[in-house]
CSV table of C-alpha atoms in Angstrom, one decimal:
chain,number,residue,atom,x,y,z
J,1,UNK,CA,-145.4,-99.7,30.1
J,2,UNK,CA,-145.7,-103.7,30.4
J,3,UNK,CA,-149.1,-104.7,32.2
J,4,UNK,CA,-148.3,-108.5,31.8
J,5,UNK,CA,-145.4,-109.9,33.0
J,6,UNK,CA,-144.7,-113.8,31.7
J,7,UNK,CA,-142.8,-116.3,33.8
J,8,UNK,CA,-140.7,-118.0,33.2
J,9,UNK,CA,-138.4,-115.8,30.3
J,10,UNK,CA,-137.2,-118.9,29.0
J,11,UNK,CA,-138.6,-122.5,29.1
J,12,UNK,CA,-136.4,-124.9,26.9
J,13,UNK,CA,-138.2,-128.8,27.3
J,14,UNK,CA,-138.6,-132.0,25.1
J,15,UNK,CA,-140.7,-132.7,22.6
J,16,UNK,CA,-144.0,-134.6,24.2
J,17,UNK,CA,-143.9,-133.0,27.2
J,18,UNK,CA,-145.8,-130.2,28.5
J,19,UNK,CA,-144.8,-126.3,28.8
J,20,UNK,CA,-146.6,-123.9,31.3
J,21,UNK,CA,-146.5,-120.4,30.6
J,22,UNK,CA,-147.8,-117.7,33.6
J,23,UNK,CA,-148.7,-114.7,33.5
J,24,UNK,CA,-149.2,-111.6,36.3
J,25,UNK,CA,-150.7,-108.3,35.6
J,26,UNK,CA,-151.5,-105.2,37.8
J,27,UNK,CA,-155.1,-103.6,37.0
J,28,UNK,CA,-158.6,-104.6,36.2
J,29,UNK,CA,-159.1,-106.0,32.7
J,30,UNK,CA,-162.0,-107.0,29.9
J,31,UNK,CA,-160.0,-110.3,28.9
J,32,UNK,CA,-156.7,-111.5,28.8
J,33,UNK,CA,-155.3,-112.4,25.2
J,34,UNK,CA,-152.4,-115.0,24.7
J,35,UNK,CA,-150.6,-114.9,21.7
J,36,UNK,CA,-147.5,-116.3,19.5
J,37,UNK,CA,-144.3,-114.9,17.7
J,38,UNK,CA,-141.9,-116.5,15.6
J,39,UNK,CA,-138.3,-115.4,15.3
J,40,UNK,CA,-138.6,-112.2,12.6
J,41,UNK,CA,-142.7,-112.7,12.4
J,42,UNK,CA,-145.7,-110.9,13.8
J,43,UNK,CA,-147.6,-112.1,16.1
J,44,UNK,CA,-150.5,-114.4,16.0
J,45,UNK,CA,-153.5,-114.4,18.6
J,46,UNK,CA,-154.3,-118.0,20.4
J,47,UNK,CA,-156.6,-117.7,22.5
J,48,UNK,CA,-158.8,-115.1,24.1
J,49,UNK,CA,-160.2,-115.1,27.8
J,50,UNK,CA,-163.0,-112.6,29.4
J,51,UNK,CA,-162.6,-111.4,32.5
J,52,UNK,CA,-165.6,-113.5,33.8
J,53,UNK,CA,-163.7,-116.9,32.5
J,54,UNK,CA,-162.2,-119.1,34.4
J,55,UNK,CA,-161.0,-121.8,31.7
J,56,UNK,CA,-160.7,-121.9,28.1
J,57,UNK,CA,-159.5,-124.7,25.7
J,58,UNK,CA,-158.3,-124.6,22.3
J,59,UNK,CA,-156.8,-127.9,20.5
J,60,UNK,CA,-153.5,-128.5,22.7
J,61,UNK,CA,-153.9,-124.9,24.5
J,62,UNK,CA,-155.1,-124.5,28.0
J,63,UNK,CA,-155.8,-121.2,29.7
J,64,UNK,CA,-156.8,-120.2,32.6
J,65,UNK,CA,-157.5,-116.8,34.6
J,66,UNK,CA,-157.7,-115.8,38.0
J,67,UNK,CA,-159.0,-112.7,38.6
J,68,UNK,CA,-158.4,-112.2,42.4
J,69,UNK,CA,-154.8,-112.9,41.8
J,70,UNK,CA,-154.4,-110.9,38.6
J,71,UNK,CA,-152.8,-114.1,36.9
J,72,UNK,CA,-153.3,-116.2,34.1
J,73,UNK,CA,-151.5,-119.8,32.5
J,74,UNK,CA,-151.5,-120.9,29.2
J,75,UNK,CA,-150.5,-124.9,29.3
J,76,UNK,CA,-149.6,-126.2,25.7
J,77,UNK,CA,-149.7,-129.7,26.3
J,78,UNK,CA,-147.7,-133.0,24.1
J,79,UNK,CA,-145.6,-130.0,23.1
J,80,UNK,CA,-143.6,-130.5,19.2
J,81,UNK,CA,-140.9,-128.5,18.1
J,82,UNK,CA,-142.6,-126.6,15.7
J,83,UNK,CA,-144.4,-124.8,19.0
J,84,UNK,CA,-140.7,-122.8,19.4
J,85,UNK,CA,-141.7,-119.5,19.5
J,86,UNK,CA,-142.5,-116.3,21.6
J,87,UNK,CA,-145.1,-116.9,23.8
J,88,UNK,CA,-147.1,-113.1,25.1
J,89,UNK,CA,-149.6,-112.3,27.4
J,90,UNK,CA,-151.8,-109.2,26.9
J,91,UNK,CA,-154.3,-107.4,29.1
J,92,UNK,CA,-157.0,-105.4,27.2
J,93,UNK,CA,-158.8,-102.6,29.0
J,94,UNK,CA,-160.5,-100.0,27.4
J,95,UNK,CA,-159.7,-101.0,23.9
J,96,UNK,CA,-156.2,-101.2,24.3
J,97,UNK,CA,-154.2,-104.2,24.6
J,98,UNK,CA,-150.7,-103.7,26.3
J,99,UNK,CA,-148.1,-106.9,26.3
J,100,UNK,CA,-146.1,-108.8,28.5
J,101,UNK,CA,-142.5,-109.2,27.8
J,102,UNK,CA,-143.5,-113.2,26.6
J,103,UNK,CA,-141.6,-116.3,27.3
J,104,UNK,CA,-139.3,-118.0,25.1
J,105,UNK,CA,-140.2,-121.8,24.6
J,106,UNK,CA,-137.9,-123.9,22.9
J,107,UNK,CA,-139.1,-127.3,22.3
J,108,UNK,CA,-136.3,-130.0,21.7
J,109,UNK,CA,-136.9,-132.9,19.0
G,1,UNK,CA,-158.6,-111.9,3.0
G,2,UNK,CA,-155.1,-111.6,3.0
G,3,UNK,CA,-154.4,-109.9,6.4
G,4,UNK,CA,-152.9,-107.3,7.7
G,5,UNK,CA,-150.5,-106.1,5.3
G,6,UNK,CA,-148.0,-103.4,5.8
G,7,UNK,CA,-145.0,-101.9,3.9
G,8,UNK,CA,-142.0,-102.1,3.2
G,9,UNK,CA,-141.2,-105.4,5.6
G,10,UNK,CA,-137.5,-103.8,5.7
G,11,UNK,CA,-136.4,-99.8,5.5
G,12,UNK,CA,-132.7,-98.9,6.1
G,13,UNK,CA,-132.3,-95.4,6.3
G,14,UNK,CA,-129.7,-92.5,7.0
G,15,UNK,CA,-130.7,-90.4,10.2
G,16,UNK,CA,-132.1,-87.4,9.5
G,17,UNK,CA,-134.4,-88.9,6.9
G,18,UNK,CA,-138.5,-89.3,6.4
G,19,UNK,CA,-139.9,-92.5,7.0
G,20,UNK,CA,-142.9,-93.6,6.0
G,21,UNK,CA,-144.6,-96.8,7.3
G,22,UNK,CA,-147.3,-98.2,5.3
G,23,UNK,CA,-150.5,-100.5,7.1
G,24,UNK,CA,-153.7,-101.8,5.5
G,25,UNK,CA,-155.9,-103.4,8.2
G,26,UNK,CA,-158.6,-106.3,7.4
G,27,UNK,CA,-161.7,-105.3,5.6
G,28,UNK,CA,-164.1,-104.9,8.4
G,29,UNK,CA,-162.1,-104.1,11.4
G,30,UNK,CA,-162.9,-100.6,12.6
G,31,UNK,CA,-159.5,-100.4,15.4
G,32,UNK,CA,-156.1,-99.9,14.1
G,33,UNK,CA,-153.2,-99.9,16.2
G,34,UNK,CA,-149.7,-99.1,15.7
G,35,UNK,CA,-147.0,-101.3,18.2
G,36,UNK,CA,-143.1,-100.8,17.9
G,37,UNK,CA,-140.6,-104.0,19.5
G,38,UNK,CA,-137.4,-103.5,20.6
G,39,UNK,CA,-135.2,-105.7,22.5
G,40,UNK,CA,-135.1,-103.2,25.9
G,41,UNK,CA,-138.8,-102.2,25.5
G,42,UNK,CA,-140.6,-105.0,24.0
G,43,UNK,CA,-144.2,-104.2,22.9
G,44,UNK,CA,-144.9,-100.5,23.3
G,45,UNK,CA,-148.6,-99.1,21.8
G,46,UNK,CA,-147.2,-95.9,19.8
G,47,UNK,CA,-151.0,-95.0,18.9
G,48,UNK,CA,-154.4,-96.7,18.5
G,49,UNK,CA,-157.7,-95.5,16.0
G,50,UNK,CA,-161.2,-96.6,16.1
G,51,UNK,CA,-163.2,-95.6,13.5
G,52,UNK,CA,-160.7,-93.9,11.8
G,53,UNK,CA,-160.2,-91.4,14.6
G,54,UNK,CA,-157.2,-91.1,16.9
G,55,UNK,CA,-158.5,-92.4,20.3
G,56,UNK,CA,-155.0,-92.6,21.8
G,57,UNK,CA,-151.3,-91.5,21.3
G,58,UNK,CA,-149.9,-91.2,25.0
G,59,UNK,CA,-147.4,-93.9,23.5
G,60,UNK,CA,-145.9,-91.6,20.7
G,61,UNK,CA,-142.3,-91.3,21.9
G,62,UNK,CA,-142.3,-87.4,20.8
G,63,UNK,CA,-142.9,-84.8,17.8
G,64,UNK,CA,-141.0,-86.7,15.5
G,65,UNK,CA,-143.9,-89.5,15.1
G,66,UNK,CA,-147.3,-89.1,13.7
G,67,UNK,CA,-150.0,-91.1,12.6
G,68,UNK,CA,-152.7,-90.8,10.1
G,69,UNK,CA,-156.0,-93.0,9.2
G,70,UNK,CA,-156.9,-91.3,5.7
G,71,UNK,CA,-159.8,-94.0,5.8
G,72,UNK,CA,-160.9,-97.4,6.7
G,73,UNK,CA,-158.4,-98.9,4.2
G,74,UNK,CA,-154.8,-97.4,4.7
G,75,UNK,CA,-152.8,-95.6,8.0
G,76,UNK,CA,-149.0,-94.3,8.0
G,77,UNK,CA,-146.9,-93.7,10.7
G,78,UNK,CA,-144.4,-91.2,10.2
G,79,UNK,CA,-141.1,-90.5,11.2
G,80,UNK,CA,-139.6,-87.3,10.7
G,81,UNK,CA,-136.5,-86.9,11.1
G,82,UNK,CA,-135.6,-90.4,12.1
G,83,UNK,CA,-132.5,-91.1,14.6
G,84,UNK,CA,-130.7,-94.4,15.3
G,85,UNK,CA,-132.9,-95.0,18.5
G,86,UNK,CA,-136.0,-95.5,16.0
G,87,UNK,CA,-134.3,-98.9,14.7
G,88,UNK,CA,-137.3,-101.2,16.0
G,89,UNK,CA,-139.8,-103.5,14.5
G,90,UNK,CA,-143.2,-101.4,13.4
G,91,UNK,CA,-146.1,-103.7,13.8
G,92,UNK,CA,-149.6,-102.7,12.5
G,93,UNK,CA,-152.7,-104.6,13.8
G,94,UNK,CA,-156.2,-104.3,13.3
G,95,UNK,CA,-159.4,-105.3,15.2
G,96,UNK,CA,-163.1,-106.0,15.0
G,97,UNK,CA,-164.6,-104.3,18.4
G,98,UNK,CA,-163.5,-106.9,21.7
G,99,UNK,CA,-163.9,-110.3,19.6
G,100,UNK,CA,-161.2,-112.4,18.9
G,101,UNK,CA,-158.4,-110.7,19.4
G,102,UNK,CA,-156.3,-108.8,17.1
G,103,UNK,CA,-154.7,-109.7,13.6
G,104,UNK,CA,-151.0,-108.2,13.2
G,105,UNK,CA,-149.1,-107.8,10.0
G,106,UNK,CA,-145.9,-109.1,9.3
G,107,UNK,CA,-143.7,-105.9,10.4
G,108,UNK,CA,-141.8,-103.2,9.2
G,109,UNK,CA,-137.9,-103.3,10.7
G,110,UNK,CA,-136.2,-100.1,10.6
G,111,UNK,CA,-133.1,-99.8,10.7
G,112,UNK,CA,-131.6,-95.8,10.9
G,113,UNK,CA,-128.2,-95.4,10.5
């Protein structure tokens, strides 16, 4: 079963501007873990966020978490086409991390 | 280190056939976890070992699919016999403990026919 769930499904913008992924999940969690997939790839961690994290930062990548609301946002700012990909969210508890059904950015050149 | 590699990266196969997935996690990483990826289903957690010990295989769609960790080095996933439903990307990942998230490998697509 999916805990995350990303919004929006599809995000198509220009190159330069910002893209703002969110994502919702239902029980408690040790950290939240975003991650990447090209078309026919695996996927590649970002960024990691504990549960006791409010903001993190990582080049271009900003995430945040809010606990009370069981959500988080990953911001990929001055977006370039090469960040077209598969964007996932993914709860860990208890050693196991379960995914989101990810967002689909496509940034136009 | 060269990752998480796993074999083949493509299997076509007649139903009613063995398959055998092939995963080698990173030197180090004592958590192994197997993922499928479908279209309709996404990202489902077939089975998950720490320590070389199976921790948890609630995700295992049935009989047909088992999972071994031999050692620290090398884990299969096994279907037997496969059906057209099993045509998914296999994705083995590997991780140290709760740091830094989780390395995948590069996928096994099956494809039963």
């Amino acid at each position: 079963s999916q805990q995350g769930e990303e919004d929006p499904q599809a995000l198509s913008i220009q190159e330069g501007e910002n893209a703002t992924m969110n994502c919702s999940y239902k029980t408690s969690i040790n950290n939240l873990q975003w991650y990447r997939q090209n078309s026919g790839r695996g996927l590649v961690h970002l960024i990691l966020i504990r549960s006791n994290e409010r903001e993190k930062h990582s080049g271009r990548l900003r995430v945040t978490l809010d606990t009370s609301k069981k959500s988080s946002s990953l911001l990929i700012t001055a977006s370039r086409a090469a960040d077209t990909a598969s964007y996932f969210c993914a709860t860990e508890a208890g050693n196991m991390l379960t995914f989101g059904g990810g967002t689909r950015l496509m940034v136009k050149p | 280190d060269a990752g998480v590699i796993q074999s083949p990266r493509h299997e076509v196969t007649e139903m009613g056939q063995e398959v055998t997935l092939r995963c080698k996690p990173i030197s180090g990483h004592n958590s192994l976890f197997w993922y499928r990826q479908t279209m309709m289903r996404g990202l489902e957690l077939l089975i998950y070992f720490n320590n070389n010990v199976p921790i948890d295989d609630s995700g295992m769609p049935e009989d047909r699919f088992s999972a071994k960790m031999p050692n620290a080095s090398f884990s299969t996933l096994k279907i037997q016999p496969s059906e057209p439903r099993d045509s998914a990307v296999y994705f083995c990942a590997s991780s140290q403990s709760h740091r830094d998230g989780y390395t995948f490998g590069s996928g096994t697509r099956l494809t039963v026919v």
